[in-house]
Structures are given as structure tokens and as C-alpha cells.
Amino acid sequence: MPFLLTSSLPPPPPPIVSQQDTDQSAAQADLLGPPLSPQPPEGAGEGFVPGFSPPANRAVNSSPQRTSYTFSSGMDWQASPQKLFAEMKSPPLRLSGQPAPDQAEPLETVADRQEYDALRQVFSAVGNVVLQFRQAELKADRVQTDVVNKILVAEGNVSLSRGGQVLRGERLEYNLVQERGSLSKASGVINLPRAQGDLDLSLPTRVTTDALQPLPDQFPAQPTPLQPEAEPELERLRFEADRIEFEAGTWRGSNVRITNDPFSPPELEFRATQAILERISPTEDRITARRGRLVFDQRVTLPLLREQVVLSRQGRDILPFDFAYDQERGGVFVGRSFQLVDNRSTSLVATPQFFLQRAINSSFNLADPDLYGGTLRLRSQLAEQTRVTGYLKLTSLDLTEFSQTARSNLRLQQDFGEYRFNLEASLRDRLFNGSLGEQDVLNSVGAVFFSPALSVGNSGVKLSYQVLSQYVTAETERSGLRSPASLGRFQGSVAVRREFNLWQGQTLPPTPTGGLRYTPAPVQPYVQFYTGALGVSTGYSNGDDQQVLRGTIGFQGQFGNFSRLYGDYTGFNISYSQVVNSGESPFLFDRVVDFKVLSVRLLQQIYGPLRLGVQGSMNVDTGRTFNTDIILEYSRRTYGVVFRYSPDRQLGALVLRISGFNWLGNTDPFLAPDIRTVESGVVVPDN
């Protein structure tokens, strides 16, 4: 029958040089050595079991009752069992300057058999051992603890769990004071906690007419009528290693294999001969690996050609090189990211870029500075609710043309609970305003306040708002203004939204051949009707103003479970918006000219994991289309490859997606902070 033993580990007694200490040190050298010969102690009473009685300095708990014990270095181990057990319950002795007993942390143990060797000061538990310490639970066939040095050794079917982290192996050695240890033949689960995450800076309840949506998740796997759609986050990784050493949030392993696949054999693995996993911020973990590589379907190997990989909820790159298309850079270009600064508070990433298509067109004149450029990204956490972000892009290294080839922005973000206040400055923002197309804001400086999505009673309606004040310099064709014009711009906007579930289908079981065949989460068929409204009031320092009221209705949903080889997935979003306005902006970048807009987004399974998507919007009055997109996706449970091209914006990207890791690359032009969309006069903020 199992027994419960609670052991508050006391400080070691004052050192006394003796033969006993020499014997004790030798005994501690091998905690899991052969057990001492069973010799009954003098005066042993009914509390000891014949055949497993310890020598005079060993106490055995074989009582059929659950008993809570507290070990003390000053116990009389030669006393009778009754007195011995009574002393076990007494407060432990402590030296001058040591913590009070109530500050000691208990070791709570359940086992088939428990014993304490007073000579060696070693506590032993054998058979179905369950030990709890500091919110962690250890299970093993056999556990011994050096009470003086507070070293724990476990052997046989070892399992150590704390929160969502689970370690398994053959032998565990752990120092309870230093909180460091090692595990041989290790395997298990690492739970990377959910980040508190940045708030979505866009109006969270607005009903968009812009068909462009973040990739690759074009449609939510399941309907979430009262919540904003969440991006998938990395939560759990399975791993195996020959040996793991861990301390203070850092793990070191040899011959490491890590996968985000819950099934075996895994679709995707990260392998390395040596690897270190360490927390660098509340939202990021870094793997430093030797010979790191990705293995797809146990066949295809992709060397990473880099020592460090970041598991991030903010978006990081993983490939050694990234390819993309941007007409502003001359077409196809290639980039490689380097982490200049990477610590718990600050990240600074430089991405040199080579403009391949320009080089081809110029017969590879490598001395031409227009063939080179790059980006620089800064993110620094100044306090828990305060951060600074920055971005610089160069489309040429010809510094004499800096004012025409550089784009940048700098932002100070301050959170107040779920609200956010930004101070920001930008140089040459690249904005896309509906059918007016690309418009540049030469420079701007100002402040903006964002609210979260607020529930309106129990109606199911969500409301959000934002307020903005800035000084802007941009092109204008307004008579009486000299172009480019510099004006103060003041704006307030309110958005409301409500969804109605019309139908919901059933998901398939989460199996590798069922609901999780091609997606990281089971797909639930559904159809929703949604409606919303957006009100915007904008004033300018020259006396002009623009008032906008937009209403939107639409249907969105998906059919199929995306599990069969063909005809098992169709996603759609169709909406119609109409605008009533008064006044007109003196600038082109925020002027409202699309008063009736039809938006369509479709994503269709072609065969197996291949899906083809198209999306775009059309001005019903003029017939002009804008924000068009073509998407080709190869989707698997653990990873995917997405090709995306926008003929209107002349942007393209080939992106490797690894489910949950948020690895999308730093060269993807769709994610650049200087490229933003304008809807009904509101500049949709980037994240």
C-alpha cells in the first residue's frame, strides 16, 4: 500500500570531522548503490516489517496509514519507533541565520516502501514512487534523496512533469537547491506558454471590404462568432534526446529531435547533434543548434545553415534564404537575415537583400549599388506594457538617392490593459487606397489611441473605436494647396459588428487520416451571416473635413472537412458595402472614392493538400477591381508552402509555414510595416 511522506529539507548540520563523515561521503557518491544489509535495529518495535528492517540508523515507514513526516537533522534515530515518528512530526532544527521551518519547501512522497538512512542521511523510496516538489511531480521505480546536499536521483520509468511540460527517461539527477539536473534517454513534451501577445491594432470589430487577409489561414477552422479570429500559436513540442541537461529555463541536449506533430512517424522534425533551448523573452524561445536541419516526411532534409532558430509568437524566419517579388525592388529578390541583437528585451534584425531580377537586367554589373538593399527591424520591450518598434527599408545603396529609396517608421507603444496608445513617426509610408491604388505619405508624426472589442450588453454586438491626431505631408491636387501639402489630420472612428450562425457541420476525429490529415486543427463546416457599420469623421487643419458612414453585409463559411483527396474543402467570404459621405479629403491617400464595393474571397481544394485561392474587391460603379490576390497553397498538418501574388500591388512571396511556429520569413513584402491598406479613410494599422 502506498504511503505519504512530507520531508522539509533542513540545512546541513555543522561539519564534524570523523570517520562517520568519511563513510557518509563515500555513500553519497553513489546514491543508488546496493542497499544496506537488512539488520533490525535494537529496540525495534512493531513499526518495522520483518525482512526489510534497516540497521540502527535507518528508519522505515511501513505503516498502512497515510502519514505526514518532517525530517530533522537532530532526531534520535536510536529511539523507539513511536518516539521516532513523533520526532518526525516535530519542527526541524535549524542553524542560526537559516530560514524558518515554515519557509522550507516540502518533498511530498507516495511509494510502496520508504526508508531513511540516518548515517548517510539519504531518504529512499521504492516502488510506484510519486514525489511532488515545487508544483512538479516526479514518478519513478526508485528515488533516493541526499538530505544534506539536497540531490535527488531517480531510476526506472522516470517521468517528470510540471504544468504542460513532461520529461521521461531512464535516469534523472537533480539538485533541488540549484534547480539543475540531467536526464538520460530523454523524451517528452515541452509546453511553450501562450504569449500575452500584442493586441491587434486594427479596429477589431470592423467589417472589412479589403479582401486581403493574413496568410495562410484564409478562413478560421471553426466559427467563432463572438471572438476575433486568433492566429495559431505554438504550444507543445515533442522531443527525444540521448541526454538532456536543464537549469533555470535553459535546456541542453545531444542528438536532439523535435517535432510539432502529435503523431508518429512525424511529418516534420527538427534535428541537431547538439541543441540548447532557452527563453529570451516572454514571447520567444531560442534554439542554438549544431548541424540543425528540417526533415520532411522522413525523406527530404533541408539544412538550415544557421546556428540559431527562434520560436516566436511575433513571426520569425527559419530558412537560410528567402525569395520574394516586389516591383519597387526591381522584381525578384533574395534576402538573408542576421540577428544583430537578441536578448530578453531587445531584438535587432538586419536583412541584406540582393535584387536578382535587376541584376539579370543589368547583365550582373555587381558594382551597381542599385542591386543591393535591405531592411532593419527593431523591437525593444522597455517595460511590461511599453515597447519600441522600428523599421528601415532601403531599395538601393546609392545614398545620394536616400530620400527616394528609404522607407522607415518608429513607434512607441504603451498598453493600458487591453487599450493601446501609440506615438509614431514615418518616412514614405506606402499606402493602398482602394481603386486609387498606391499612394505615398512623405512623412507623418502623431499619436493614436485604440480600444479593444467591447461587448454591447448581451446583444452579441461588438464595438471598438480609435482616435488619431497627426501631422502629415503628402501629395495633393487640391487647388489652393501647394503639393506636397503639410496639414494636421484629426480622426475618430467607431466600428460595430454582429455575426449570426446559420449552420454548423461536424468535425472529423483528430486523427492523422481524419480531421488532421491536411490541417493542424480539425475543420468544422459552417455558414455565417454578418453585418456591420463603420463611422469615420476626419478633420484637417486647413478647414476641410470628410465624414463617412459605411454599412456592410456578407456571408462567410466553409464546406467539407479537408480530409479526402478531392472535393472536400471550399471556403468563401462574400460581402457588399455601401458608403454615404460628405466632404472630401485634401489628400489622395485617405480620400473615399469607392462607394459601392463587392468583395469576394474563395479557397478551393484542388487535389490532396493543394488549395487554390483568389480574392479581390470591385467598385460596382466603375467596374474597377483592386486588392486582387492569387494564392496557391500546399497544406499539411505540420507545415505548408504558400505562393501568393498580388497583381495590383505587384508583390509576391513564396513562404514556408510551420504550424504554430509563426515562421513566415522577414523578406515577405506583404508583412512589411511600410505597406498598409486604407479603408473608408482609415489607415489600417499593421501589427
XYZ file of C-alpha atoms in Angstrom:
687
model
C 0.000 0.000 0.000
C 1.408 3.467 -0.844
C 2.443 5.861 1.919
C 2.689 9.645 2.035
C 5.828 11.261 3.402
C 6.421 15.004 3.558
C 10.046 15.949 4.049
C 11.049 19.562 4.667
C 14.706 19.539 3.754
C 16.645 21.149 6.652
C 20.048 22.869 6.430
C 23.045 20.565 6.922
C 24.443 20.249 10.460
C 27.789 21.881 11.406
C 30.683 19.905 9.903
C 32.358 17.478 12.276
C 35.429 15.650 11.036
C 35.057 11.972 11.825
C 35.266 8.531 10.303
C 31.486 8.626 10.046
C 31.727 11.678 7.743
C 34.200 9.836 5.552
C 31.866 6.883 5.273
C 28.936 9.216 4.617
C 30.755 10.966 1.754
C 31.569 7.641 0.178
C 27.967 6.564 0.494
C 26.694 9.790 -1.099
C 28.985 9.252 -4.075
C 26.604 6.581 -5.315
C 23.097 7.281 -4.080
C 21.606 4.388 -5.957
C 24.208 1.841 -4.937
C 23.342 -1.519 -3.402
C 21.040 -1.247 -0.372
C 22.441 -1.871 3.071
C 22.006 -5.344 4.541
C 18.718 -5.556 6.428
C 19.563 -5.716 10.110
C 16.836 -4.950 12.655
C 17.715 -2.061 14.982
C 17.967 -2.548 18.674
C 14.658 -1.949 20.348
C 12.804 -2.230 17.089
C 9.125 -2.430 17.737
C 6.001 -3.251 15.801
C 6.542 -0.408 13.365
C 9.123 -2.314 11.324
C 8.439 -5.024 8.774
C 10.364 -8.310 9.229
C 12.707 -8.961 6.336
C 13.062 -5.241 5.388
C 14.181 -3.697 8.648
C 17.075 -1.189 8.370
C 20.191 -1.072 10.506
C 20.200 1.006 13.645
C 20.499 4.250 11.707
C 17.704 3.514 9.226
C 14.003 4.161 9.686
C 11.341 2.520 7.579
C 7.790 3.736 7.096
C 5.572 0.722 6.563
C 2.514 1.965 8.357
C -0.703 1.242 6.480
C -1.837 4.816 7.224
C -1.019 7.919 5.233
C 1.317 9.906 7.470
C 2.933 13.316 7.037
C 6.544 13.426 8.241
C 9.071 16.232 8.532
C 12.710 15.157 8.703
C 15.051 16.855 11.200
C 18.820 16.577 11.413
C 18.555 16.462 15.192
C 16.360 13.341 15.524
C 17.206 10.489 17.867
C 17.264 7.677 15.314
C 18.004 5.094 18.036
C 14.712 5.788 19.770
C 11.670 3.588 19.643
C 9.506 3.811 16.535
C 6.797 5.604 18.454
C 9.231 8.281 19.655
C 10.912 8.365 16.265
C 7.666 9.018 14.397
C 6.704 11.631 16.962
C 10.016 13.421 16.378
C 9.426 13.257 12.648
C 6.339 15.402 13.155
C 8.187 17.959 15.281
C 9.604 21.159 13.809
C 13.041 20.625 12.227
C 16.133 22.041 13.909
C 17.833 24.902 12.128
C 21.116 26.778 12.413
C 21.465 30.454 13.188
C 20.627 32.575 10.172
C 18.793 29.769 8.362
C 15.191 30.136 7.120
C 12.362 29.360 9.485
C 10.773 25.931 9.143
C 7.648 27.383 7.568
C 9.867 28.633 4.743
C 11.116 25.128 3.958
C 9.745 23.518 0.840
C 8.360 20.024 1.397
C 9.059 16.890 -0.585
C 5.767 15.030 -0.614
C 6.223 11.371 -1.469
C 3.973 8.380 -2.043
C 5.627 4.964 -2.527
C 5.219 1.276 -1.789
C 8.187 1.439 0.597
C 10.049 4.372 2.166
C 13.129 4.447 4.380
C 15.642 6.881 5.810
C 19.335 6.118 6.405
C 20.482 8.407 9.222
C 24.150 7.506 8.766
C 24.204 8.551 5.133
C 21.280 10.959 5.588
C 19.662 9.501 2.487
C 15.927 9.133 2.028
C 14.855 6.230 -0.214
C 11.525 5.404 -1.830
C 10.964 2.200 -3.788
C 8.039 1.023 -5.896
C 5.492 3.231 -7.700
C 7.131 6.374 -6.365
C 5.270 9.671 -6.785
C 7.141 12.722 -5.469
C 5.801 16.284 -5.522
C 8.040 19.335 -5.135
C 7.572 22.971 -6.229
C 4.483 22.228 -8.334
C 6.402 19.450 -10.110
C 5.568 15.754 -9.998
C 8.171 13.009 -10.328
C 7.293 9.364 -10.934
C 9.844 6.537 -10.935
C 10.501 2.984 -9.806
C 13.100 4.154 -7.299
C 14.085 7.533 -5.846
C 16.839 8.463 -3.391
C 17.460 11.919 -1.948
C 20.612 13.183 -0.219
C 19.033 15.261 2.555
C 22.248 17.188 3.299
C 23.239 18.134 -0.240
C 19.641 18.061 -1.485
C 20.460 15.944 -4.512
C 17.775 13.687 -5.931
C 18.367 10.645 -8.133
C 15.572 8.666 -9.796
C 15.786 5.496 -11.880
C 13.400 3.326 -13.833
C 10.436 4.654 -15.854
C 11.249 8.213 -14.827
C 8.586 10.827 -15.576
C 8.912 14.465 -14.501
C 6.008 16.841 -15.192
C 5.322 20.449 -14.323
C 2.489 22.386 -15.891
C 2.381 21.340 -19.532
C 5.978 20.089 -19.630
C 6.626 16.359 -19.427
C 10.031 14.651 -19.336
C 10.602 10.910 -19.491
C 13.808 8.917 -19.348
C 15.872 6.226 -17.681
C 17.806 8.149 -15.027
C 17.265 11.610 -13.536
C 19.764 13.522 -11.405
C 18.511 16.785 -9.917
C 19.874 19.362 -7.462
C 16.907 20.719 -5.513
C 18.758 23.866 -4.426
C 20.446 24.839 -7.691
C 17.422 23.678 -9.726
C 19.606 21.951 -12.281
C 19.802 18.367 -13.406
C 20.141 15.874 -16.222
C 18.044 13.138 -17.789
C 19.376 10.260 -19.888
C 17.460 8.695 -22.800
C 15.086 11.634 -22.601
C 11.791 12.140 -24.364
C 8.629 14.053 -23.653
C 6.707 17.260 -24.263
C 7.782 20.891 -23.944
C 4.978 23.389 -23.419
C 5.942 26.858 -24.628
C 3.447 29.054 -22.787
C 0.993 31.189 -24.718
C 2.293 34.685 -25.140
C 0.267 37.561 -23.761
C 0.654 38.822 -27.293
C 0.244 42.223 -28.839
C -3.265 43.448 -29.413
C -4.485 43.591 -32.958
C -4.095 47.269 -33.796
C -6.870 47.312 -36.360
C -10.398 48.085 -35.285
C -11.206 44.584 -34.031
C -14.881 44.773 -34.933
C -14.653 46.460 -38.318
C -16.203 44.655 -41.285
C -13.557 44.892 -43.972
C -14.145 45.402 -47.673
C -10.474 44.692 -48.278
C -10.220 41.087 -49.432
C -6.577 40.813 -48.407
C -6.249 38.688 -45.292
C -3.250 37.282 -43.405
C -1.946 34.042 -44.854
C -2.015 31.109 -44.663
C -5.152 30.964 -42.516
C -7.634 32.315 -45.033
C -10.603 31.011 -43.074
C -10.954 30.019 -39.420
C -11.034 26.267 -38.863
C -14.173 26.756 -36.763
C -16.726 29.556 -36.476
C -16.024 31.994 -33.649
C -18.988 34.358 -33.802
C -18.256 36.363 -30.670
C -14.461 36.371 -30.759
C -11.811 37.772 -33.095
C -10.078 35.102 -35.122
C -6.862 34.026 -33.414
C -3.665 33.029 -35.141
C -2.394 29.559 -34.227
C 0.286 29.623 -31.578
C 2.991 27.185 -30.697
C 2.031 25.330 -27.547
C 3.590 21.867 -27.471
C 6.668 20.224 -28.925
C 7.561 16.550 -28.689
C 11.248 15.752 -28.360
C 13.774 12.968 -27.986
C 17.444 13.186 -26.972
C 20.229 10.920 -25.782
C 20.749 13.214 -22.793
C 19.280 16.490 -21.590
C 20.698 18.910 -19.020
C 18.420 21.646 -17.729
C 18.651 24.629 -15.395
C 16.922 27.998 -14.959
C 14.889 27.889 -18.159
C 17.724 26.529 -20.319
C 17.823 23.025 -21.815
C 20.892 21.393 -23.393
C 20.590 18.179 -25.364
C 22.599 15.818 -27.550
C 21.235 14.101 -30.677
C 18.015 16.077 -30.366
C 14.854 15.506 -32.401
C 11.967 17.996 -32.012
C 8.593 17.877 -33.741
C 5.314 19.776 -33.682
C 3.483 16.660 -34.903
C 1.418 14.814 -32.267
C 1.592 11.620 -34.354
C 4.369 9.187 -35.254
C 6.160 8.967 -37.556
C 6.151 12.787 -37.635
C 5.634 14.725 -40.851
C 8.230 17.274 -39.790
C 11.242 17.127 -37.481
C 13.957 19.496 -36.380
C 17.168 17.542 -35.802
C 20.531 18.571 -34.386
C 23.586 16.827 -32.974
C 23.718 19.396 -30.150
C 20.998 21.878 -29.192
C 20.289 24.482 -26.500
C 16.756 25.757 -25.843
C 16.499 28.954 -23.791
C 13.866 31.585 -23.058
C 14.878 35.018 -24.346
C 11.608 36.883 -23.758
C 8.043 36.179 -22.612
C 7.108 35.532 -26.261
C 10.262 33.961 -27.664
C 12.440 30.893 -27.169
C 15.749 30.364 -28.942
C 17.261 27.108 -30.176
C 21.022 27.184 -30.708
C 21.821 24.088 -32.746
C 24.795 22.322 -34.253
C 24.056 20.853 -37.687
C 20.425 21.922 -37.452
C 18.140 20.683 -40.207
C 14.483 20.144 -41.056
C 13.352 16.662 -42.116
C 10.090 16.401 -44.072
C 8.186 13.102 -44.121
C 11.312 11.194 -43.009
C 12.777 11.682 -46.506
C 13.581 15.248 -47.523
C 16.250 17.080 -45.485
C 16.677 20.854 -45.553
C 19.854 22.186 -43.846
C 19.207 25.431 -42.003
C 22.738 26.814 -42.497
C 22.366 28.770 -39.281
C 23.096 28.056 -35.649
C 20.151 29.856 -34.063
C 16.428 29.440 -34.637
C 13.807 31.471 -32.736
C 10.434 30.057 -31.718
C 8.366 33.214 -31.688
C 4.782 34.350 -31.442
C 5.791 37.555 -33.281
C 6.900 35.998 -36.581
C 10.455 34.927 -37.399
C 12.209 33.431 -40.378
C 13.624 29.915 -40.440
C 15.079 29.346 -43.911
C 18.691 30.251 -44.738
C 17.462 32.444 -47.628
C 14.098 33.941 -48.548
C 12.809 34.751 -52.031
C 10.099 37.284 -52.825
C 8.872 39.664 -55.517
C 8.473 43.428 -55.220
C 8.371 45.724 -58.227
C 9.846 48.522 -56.096
C 12.954 46.336 -55.739
C 13.018 45.556 -59.452
C 11.187 42.231 -59.241
C 12.540 39.002 -57.740
C 14.981 39.432 -54.854
C 16.656 37.232 -52.255
C 17.391 38.062 -48.608
C 19.241 36.626 -45.624
C 18.520 37.679 -42.023
C 21.084 38.217 -39.269
C 20.265 38.723 -35.601
C 22.434 41.659 -34.512
C 20.916 41.944 -31.035
C 18.823 39.233 -29.427
C 18.215 39.294 -25.686
C 15.302 39.255 -23.273
C 14.309 42.845 -24.039
C 15.637 43.775 -27.473
C 15.725 42.262 -30.942
C 17.533 43.890 -33.862
C 17.448 42.017 -37.190
C 19.317 43.045 -40.342
C 18.287 41.516 -43.687
C 20.661 42.302 -46.572
C 18.972 41.772 -49.936
C 20.199 41.171 -53.469
C 17.853 42.275 -56.243
C 18.208 39.305 -58.573
C 15.942 40.481 -61.383
C 17.651 43.882 -61.511
C 20.994 42.088 -61.720
C 19.794 39.992 -64.656
C 18.512 43.075 -66.458
C 21.835 44.899 -65.895
C 23.995 41.951 -67.043
C 25.142 41.376 -63.451
C 27.010 44.630 -63.006
C 27.779 43.799 -59.370
C 29.289 47.235 -58.764
C 25.888 48.853 -59.264
C 24.561 49.996 -55.823
C 21.001 49.659 -57.119
C 21.390 45.862 -56.992
C 21.593 45.888 -53.195
C 19.336 46.908 -50.357
C 17.869 45.504 -47.194
C 15.813 46.022 -44.082
C 16.472 46.662 -40.409
C 13.888 45.737 -37.758
C 13.952 46.784 -34.111
C 11.771 45.595 -31.257
C 12.575 46.542 -27.670
C 10.484 45.835 -24.568
C 11.107 48.818 -22.282
C 8.627 47.679 -19.621
C 5.865 45.125 -19.274
C 3.368 47.373 -21.087
C 5.807 49.548 -23.054
C 7.741 48.712 -26.217
C 9.505 50.391 -29.118
C 9.383 49.081 -32.690
C 11.260 50.383 -35.693
C 11.680 49.550 -39.369
C 14.033 50.770 -42.096
C 13.987 49.637 -45.736
C 16.477 50.559 -48.455
C 15.783 49.770 -52.115
C 19.263 50.943 -53.157
C 22.652 51.515 -51.539
C 23.103 54.738 -53.526
C 22.999 57.107 -50.565
C 22.654 60.157 -52.814
C 19.117 58.886 -53.513
C 18.338 58.135 -49.869
C 15.239 60.336 -49.748
C 13.757 58.405 -52.690
C 14.859 54.865 -51.769
C 14.366 54.721 -47.997
C 11.182 53.969 -46.053
C 11.048 53.880 -42.267
C 8.860 54.141 -39.213
C 9.392 54.316 -35.466
C 6.695 53.601 -32.895
C 6.396 53.791 -29.106
C 3.552 51.566 -27.863
C 2.024 51.884 -24.414
C -0.673 49.455 -23.273
C -3.328 50.233 -20.682
C -4.861 46.843 -20.086
C -6.422 45.971 -23.451
C -6.242 49.572 -24.671
C -3.222 50.918 -26.514
C -1.669 54.335 -27.098
C 0.937 54.838 -29.848
C 3.349 57.635 -30.635
C 4.713 57.129 -34.132
C 6.693 58.749 -36.922
C 7.004 57.536 -40.516
C 9.003 58.327 -43.630
C 7.442 57.479 -47.019
C 4.612 55.200 -45.932
C 3.359 53.052 -48.818
C -0.446 53.045 -48.659
C -3.014 51.336 -50.914
C -6.335 53.184 -51.042
C -8.874 51.062 -52.885
C -9.271 51.830 -56.586
C -6.953 54.858 -56.224
C -4.119 52.373 -55.804
C -0.706 53.099 -54.291
C -0.232 56.445 -52.552
C 2.818 57.663 -50.634
C 2.724 59.664 -47.410
C 6.050 61.502 -47.485
C 6.252 61.819 -43.715
C 3.990 61.854 -40.688
C 4.216 62.170 -36.926
C 1.413 61.762 -34.409
C -0.459 59.730 -31.827
C -3.292 57.204 -31.986
C -5.415 55.506 -29.316
C -7.014 52.073 -29.895
C -9.748 50.324 -27.957
C -10.318 46.560 -27.778
C -13.525 44.922 -28.965
C -16.178 45.809 -26.383
C -19.369 43.818 -25.859
C -22.619 45.778 -26.012
C -24.598 44.128 -23.238
C -25.773 40.632 -24.134
C -26.718 41.575 -27.685
C -23.742 39.855 -29.301
C -22.701 43.177 -30.851
C -19.025 44.108 -30.634
C -17.886 47.735 -30.684
C -14.455 49.326 -30.980
C -13.065 52.787 -31.649
C -9.863 54.683 -32.310
C -8.797 58.329 -32.120
C -5.906 59.834 -34.093
C -4.014 63.118 -34.273
C -1.057 63.581 -36.636
C 0.865 65.995 -38.833
C 1.081 64.689 -42.408
C 2.959 65.635 -45.564
C 1.533 64.050 -48.721
C 0.669 64.722 -52.353
C -2.480 66.701 -53.179
C -4.124 68.037 -56.308
C -6.418 70.376 -54.338
C -6.396 73.929 -55.656
C -5.137 76.403 -53.120
C -2.706 73.878 -51.632
C 0.889 73.534 -52.680
C 1.874 69.918 -53.365
C 3.165 68.226 -51.319
C 0.963 69.690 -48.598
C 1.606 69.534 -44.850
C -1.526 69.553 -42.695
C -2.764 68.490 -39.307
C -5.092 65.477 -39.523
C -7.557 64.536 -36.772
C -9.758 61.461 -36.933
C -12.198 59.469 -34.839
C -13.783 56.185 -35.927
C -16.234 53.699 -34.432
C -16.975 50.182 -35.731
C -19.683 47.692 -34.757
C -20.120 44.098 -35.899
C -22.514 41.210 -35.342
C -22.387 37.614 -36.645
C -25.204 35.091 -36.908
C -24.568 31.367 -37.168
C -26.808 29.871 -39.848
C -25.450 26.324 -39.909
C -22.680 24.220 -38.415
C -21.472 20.804 -39.514
C -19.438 18.206 -37.673
C -15.681 17.933 -37.399
C -13.863 14.679 -38.027
C -11.963 12.922 -35.228
C -8.478 14.430 -34.697
C -6.608 11.544 -36.315
C -3.826 11.601 -38.933
C -6.205 10.206 -41.565
C -9.268 12.134 -40.376
C -9.582 15.698 -39.157
C -5.823 16.325 -39.024
C -4.835 14.963 -42.416
C -4.041 18.307 -44.052
C -4.599 20.889 -41.300
C -3.242 21.482 -37.765
C -6.818 21.647 -36.406
C -9.998 19.826 -37.495
C -12.046 21.841 -39.980
C -15.665 22.470 -38.999
C -18.104 23.258 -41.828
C -20.261 26.311 -41.131
C -22.130 29.231 -42.687
C -22.393 32.674 -41.079
C -24.203 35.864 -41.934
C -22.563 39.044 -40.673
C -23.335 42.721 -40.697
C -21.522 45.793 -39.504
C -21.137 49.538 -39.698
C -18.221 51.959 -39.644
C -18.442 55.675 -38.893
C -15.446 57.952 -39.557
C -15.020 61.679 -39.022
C -11.793 63.329 -40.237
C -10.807 66.985 -39.986
C -7.818 68.833 -41.440
C -6.011 71.946 -40.259
C -6.920 73.829 -43.466
C -10.627 73.547 -42.590
C -11.513 70.602 -44.853
C -13.334 67.583 -43.478
C -14.529 64.132 -44.589
C -17.440 62.290 -42.962
C -18.080 58.631 -43.815
C -20.753 56.115 -42.831
C -20.340 52.611 -44.258
C -22.633 49.605 -43.916
C -21.646 46.027 -44.778
C -23.457 42.709 -45.053
C -21.956 39.376 -46.012
C -21.784 35.616 -45.805
C -18.758 33.547 -44.891
C -18.195 29.872 -44.274
C -16.688 26.647 -45.482
C -17.884 23.260 -46.681
C -16.081 19.964 -46.256
C -13.526 18.759 -43.734
C -10.410 18.915 -45.948
C -9.649 15.247 -45.353
C -10.413 13.414 -48.613
C -8.263 13.606 -51.736
C -10.551 15.983 -53.655
C -13.806 17.901 -53.380
C -13.615 18.133 -49.591
C -12.980 21.839 -48.993
C -14.468 25.121 -50.207
C -14.052 28.319 -48.217
C -15.817 31.571 -49.108
C -16.426 35.124 -47.954
C -18.745 37.361 -49.997
C -19.697 40.856 -48.838
C -21.251 44.069 -50.104
C -20.561 47.525 -48.677
C -22.137 50.896 -49.358
C -20.808 54.273 -48.244
C -22.550 57.582 -47.560
C -20.204 60.546 -47.211
C -19.939 64.303 -47.017
C -16.867 66.407 -47.619
C -13.627 65.248 -49.204
C -10.062 64.758 -48.027
C -7.449 67.133 -49.500
C -5.110 64.111 -49.776
C -5.354 61.124 -52.104
C -4.106 58.537 -49.602
C -7.283 58.686 -47.455
C -9.879 60.041 -49.884
C -13.021 57.899 -50.178
C -13.935 57.163 -53.821
C -15.312 53.593 -53.636
C -18.945 53.999 -52.569
C -20.296 50.571 -53.571
C -17.906 47.651 -53.157
C -18.348 43.933 -53.768
C -15.664 41.719 -52.193
C -15.121 38.014 -52.842
C -12.694 35.518 -51.315
C -12.623 31.844 -52.379
C -10.318 28.983 -51.398
C -10.816 25.601 -53.097
C -9.161 22.217 -52.644
C -7.696 21.034 -55.956
C -6.248 17.638 -55.034
C -4.943 16.305 -51.745
C -3.107 19.058 -49.855
C -3.239 21.549 -52.763
C -5.591 24.522 -52.491
C -6.087 27.439 -54.877
C -7.427 30.786 -53.707
C -8.492 34.046 -55.338
C -9.668 37.212 -53.646
C -10.404 40.764 -54.616
C -12.757 43.737 -54.483
C -14.605 45.672 -57.174
C -16.004 49.180 -57.331
C -19.547 48.451 -58.523
C -19.978 51.951 -60.009
C -16.815 51.933 -62.146
C -16.169 48.200 -62.505
C -12.567 48.662 -61.412
C -11.024 45.862 -59.351
C -8.453 46.289 -56.609
C -6.732 44.347 -53.851
C -6.678 41.226 -56.009
C -4.725 38.220 -54.833
C -3.846 34.756 -56.149
C -2.861 32.065 -53.651
C -1.556 28.543 -54.225
C -1.101 26.551 -51.029
C 0.373 23.146 -50.240
C -1.105 22.434 -46.796
C -0.016 19.731 -44.376
C -0.760 19.132 -40.714
C 2.619 20.419 -39.521
C 3.790 22.651 -42.352
C 2.772 24.281 -45.584
C 4.167 26.136 -48.580
C 2.264 29.193 -49.812
C 2.785 31.144 -53.026
C 0.998 34.484 -53.066
C 0.921 37.142 -55.774
C -0.901 40.470 -55.966
C -1.032 41.939 -59.500
C -2.382 45.256 -58.194
C 0.346 45.769 -55.627
C 2.989 43.977 -57.722
C 4.060 41.938 -54.723
C 4.741 38.223 -54.480
C 6.115 35.792 -51.930
C 6.964 32.118 -51.518
C 6.528 31.321 -47.848
C 7.267 28.244 -45.759
C 4.729 27.941 -42.956
C 5.468 25.691 -39.987
C 2.290 25.225 -37.958
C 2.347 27.057 -34.668
C 5.888 28.415 -35.026
C 4.837 31.593 -36.846
C 7.837 31.254 -39.156
C 6.903 33.322 -42.196
C 10.190 34.994 -43.069
C 11.450 38.575 -42.879
C 11.515 39.201 -46.642
C 7.789 38.659 -47.233
C 6.766 42.079 -48.644
C 3.127 41.549 -47.632
C 4.244 41.730 -43.987
C 6.395 44.860 -44.315
C 5.345 47.603 -41.845
C 5.607 50.293 -44.530
C 2.841 48.671 -46.640
C -0.649 49.326 -45.319
C -4.245 49.434 -46.513
C -6.711 52.342 -46.318
C -10.423 51.585 -45.882
C -13.056 54.320 -45.902
C -10.407 56.881 -44.975
C -8.956 54.816 -42.098
C -5.353 53.616 -42.349
C -5.462 50.023 -41.129
C -2.512 49.680 -38.728
C -0.030 46.863 -39.046
C 0.680 44.591 -36.071
